[in-house]
Tab-separated table of C-alpha atoms in Angstrom:
chain	number	residue	atom	x	y	z
A	1	MET	CA	3.086	-12.020	6.339
A	2	ASN	CA	1.592	-11.363	2.924
A	3	VAL	CA	1.500	-7.714	1.875
A	4	HIS	CA	-1.331	-6.504	-0.356
A	5	ILE	CA	-2.163	-3.261	-2.103
A	6	LEU	CA	-5.879	-2.973	-2.851
A	7	ALA	CA	-6.638	0.013	-5.052
A	8	ILE	CA	-9.566	1.457	-6.895
A	9	GLY	CA	-8.672	1.962	-10.541
A	10	ARG	CA	-6.138	0.485	-12.889
A	11	LEU	CA	-2.630	1.514	-13.786
A	12	PRO	CA	-2.411	1.376	-17.583
A	13	ALA	CA	0.074	-1.223	-18.784
A	14	ARG	CA	2.157	1.327	-20.679
A	15	ALA	CA	2.060	4.071	-18.052
A	16	ALA	CA	5.344	5.205	-16.525
A	17	GLU	CA	3.780	4.689	-13.088
A	18	ARG	CA	3.129	1.014	-13.952
A	19	THR	CA	6.757	0.466	-14.909
A	20	ILE	CA	8.032	2.067	-11.718
A	21	PHE	CA	5.443	0.308	-9.531
A	22	ASP	CA	6.286	-3.089	-11.023
A	23	ASP	CA	10.005	-2.478	-10.515
A	24	TYR	CA	9.547	-1.780	-6.789
A	25	VAL	CA	7.264	-4.800	-6.402
A	26	ARG	CA	9.980	-6.949	-8.026
A	27	ARG	CA	12.685	-5.467	-5.796
A	28	PHE	CA	10.548	-5.984	-2.681
A	29	GLY	CA	10.048	-9.630	-3.675
A	30	GLN	CA	13.799	-10.158	-3.927
A	31	ILE	CA	14.556	-9.184	-0.331
A	32	CYS	CA	11.373	-9.700	1.677
A	33	ARG	CA	11.410	-13.416	2.590
A	34	PRO	CA	14.210	-13.351	5.188
A	35	LEU	CA	12.274	-10.530	6.866
A	36	GLY	CA	9.164	-12.654	7.379
A	37	LEU	CA	7.330	-11.004	4.482
A	38	ARG	CA	5.992	-13.188	1.675
A	39	GLY	CA	5.804	-10.709	-1.161
A	40	LEU	CA	3.633	-7.907	-2.400
A	41	SER	CA	0.465	-8.458	-4.397
A	42	GLU	CA	-1.642	-5.867	-6.148
A	43	HIS	CA	-5.428	-5.986	-6.454
A	44	GLU	CA	-6.878	-3.475	-8.906
A	45	LEU	CA	-10.594	-3.057	-8.326
A	46	GLU	CA	-13.272	-1.302	-10.337
A	47	PRO	CA	-16.786	-0.813	-8.989
A	48	LYS	CA	-19.565	0.199	-11.347
A	49	ARG	CA	-19.129	3.737	-12.637
A	50	GLY	CA	-20.816	6.517	-10.752
A	51	THR	CA	-21.607	4.450	-7.668
A	52	GLY	CA	-19.495	6.515	-5.249
A	53	LYS	CA	-17.275	5.931	-2.256
A	54	ALA	CA	-19.640	3.526	-0.495
A	55	ALA	CA	-19.604	1.163	-3.466
A	56	GLU	CA	-15.819	1.445	-3.711
A	57	ALA	CA	-15.511	0.625	0.000
A	58	GLU	CA	-17.720	-2.435	-0.479
A	59	VAL	CA	-15.561	-3.702	-3.360
A	60	LEU	CA	-12.371	-3.100	-1.362
A	61	ALA	CA	-13.781	-4.733	1.786
A	62	LYS	CA	-14.753	-7.880	-0.130
A	63	ARG	CA	-11.138	-8.337	-1.269
A	64	LEU	CA	-9.564	-7.822	2.153
A	65	PRO	CA	-8.045	-11.059	3.439
A	66	ASP	CA	-9.740	-12.335	6.611
A	67	GLY	CA	-8.019	-10.980	9.703
A	68	ALA	CA	-5.764	-8.636	7.736
A	69	ILE	CA	-4.160	-5.619	9.297
A	70	ILE	CA	-5.691	-2.736	7.352
A	71	VAL	CA	-3.760	0.408	6.483
A	72	ALA	CA	-5.852	3.091	4.787
A	73	LEU	CA	-4.139	5.763	2.723
A	74	ASP	CA	-5.698	9.146	3.465
A	75	GLU	CA	-4.289	12.682	3.554
A	76	ARG	CA	-5.626	13.090	7.106
A	77	GLY	CA	-3.626	10.124	8.385
A	78	GLN	CA	-0.351	9.803	10.242
A	79	GLN	CA	2.908	10.709	8.575
A	80	PHE	CA	6.043	8.664	9.200
A	81	SER	CA	9.708	8.953	8.408
A	82	SER	CA	10.933	6.007	6.352
A	83	PRO	CA	12.683	4.366	9.367
A	84	ASP	CA	9.523	4.798	11.462
A	85	PHE	CA	7.417	3.298	8.662
A	86	ALA	CA	9.818	0.332	8.514
A	87	ALA	CA	9.465	-0.114	12.276
A	88	LYS	CA	5.670	-0.014	11.911
A	89	ILE	CA	5.814	-2.752	9.239
A	90	ALA	CA	8.046	-4.848	11.520
A	91	GLY	CA	5.605	-4.336	14.389
A	92	PHE	CA	2.703	-5.480	12.236
A	93	ARG	CA	4.720	-8.513	11.129
A	94	ASP	CA	5.557	-9.354	14.719
A	95	GLN	CA	1.870	-9.466	15.664
A	96	GLY	CA	1.753	-12.825	13.880
A	97	ARG	CA	-1.154	-11.970	11.602
A	98	GLY	CA	-0.970	-13.391	8.106
A	99	ASP	CA	-1.845	-10.383	5.974
A	100	LEU	CA	-1.172	-6.660	5.783
A	101	ALA	CA	-3.483	-4.801	3.389
A	102	PHE	CA	-2.999	-1.239	2.191
A	103	VAL	CA	-6.174	0.274	0.728
A	104	ILE	CA	-6.267	3.172	-1.725
A	105	GLY	CA	-9.599	4.705	-2.626
A	106	GLY	CA	-10.742	6.345	-5.814
A	107	ALA	CA	-10.749	10.017	-6.783
A	108	ASP	CA	-12.929	10.983	-3.808
A	109	GLY	CA	-10.919	9.040	-1.230
A	110	LEU	CA	-12.056	6.272	1.092
A	111	ASP	CA	-15.520	5.953	2.514
A	112	PRO	CA	-15.585	6.438	6.316
A	113	SER	CA	-17.006	2.913	6.725
A	114	LEU	CA	-13.714	1.462	5.486
A	115	ARG	CA	-11.397	4.139	6.853
A	116	ASP	CA	-12.855	3.608	10.351
A	117	ARG	CA	-11.995	-0.121	10.168
A	118	ALA	CA	-8.328	0.596	9.534
A	119	ASP	CA	-5.658	-0.314	12.058
A	120	LEU	CA	-3.648	2.633	10.751
A	121	ILE	CA	-4.434	5.620	8.557
A	122	LEU	CA	-1.335	6.582	6.585
A	123	SER	CA	-0.635	9.878	4.851
A	124	PHE	CA	2.061	10.813	2.370
A	125	GLY	CA	1.524	14.448	3.388
A	126	ALA	CA	-1.203	17.043	3.428
A	127	MET	CA	-1.304	17.184	-0.349
A	128	VAL	CA	-3.656	14.873	-2.206
A	129	TRP	CA	-1.933	12.504	-4.642
A	130	PRO	CA	-3.490	10.812	-7.677
A	131	HIS	CA	-4.079	7.133	-6.946
A	132	MET	CA	-1.538	6.112	-9.603
A	133	LEU	CA	1.217	8.118	-7.891
A	134	ALA	CA	0.127	7.066	-4.402
A	135	ARG	CA	0.356	3.418	-5.422
A	136	MET	CA	3.807	3.934	-6.908
A	137	MET	CA	4.984	5.857	-3.822
A	138	LEU	CA	3.628	3.149	-1.526
A	139	ALA	CA	5.485	0.427	-3.438
A	140	GLU	CA	8.707	2.433	-3.150
A	141	GLN	CA	8.224	3.001	0.584
A	142	LEU	CA	7.507	-0.696	1.150
A	143	TYR	CA	10.710	-1.567	-0.689
A	144	ARG	CA	12.576	1.101	1.305
A	145	ALA	CA	11.143	-0.306	4.553
A	146	ALA	CA	12.334	-3.792	3.599
A	147	THR	CA	15.830	-2.506	2.833
A	148	ILE	CA	15.934	-0.668	6.162
A	149	LEU	CA	14.848	-3.821	8.009
A	150	SER	CA	17.423	-5.904	6.163
A	151	GLY	CA	20.262	-3.426	6.715
A	152	ALA	CA	20.776	-2.849	2.989
A	153	PRO	CA	22.264	0.520	2.006
A	154	TYR	CA	19.328	1.804	-0.136
A	155	HIS	CA	18.110	4.222	2.550
A	156	ARG	CA	20.705	6.895	3.334
A	157	ALA	CA	18.923	9.436	5.576
């Protein structure tokens, strides 16, 4: 299963968040194949300025792989422990679908038209996180999930 992160906005090349995000993507790529995961790809998307959530949702929807499992990041979503998140990823993988897509909206969040299509709405807590931090946190949790599934000692809770 291919794992994708589709996000509105760009992480600047020299930003600390970019360095950390890229490191977790690299780490995920090193351990994911034996788990039935084919790597993590990032899709940074930018609709025209000032067009709002509906335009962002349209841009995100166009980049979703056909038949993908969609996970929307939203503060009103479900919260998981890291082991439960890993189990959720394994369950998605075991459905036999080819793609798992995480979508992160812009500053105003995701449009309901896209959020309502999601197979899962995921929250990192009741607080709202900037998209750059949410993307970095998601990459870390995906890596953590892969280490949990592989039995590696990264996760110690």
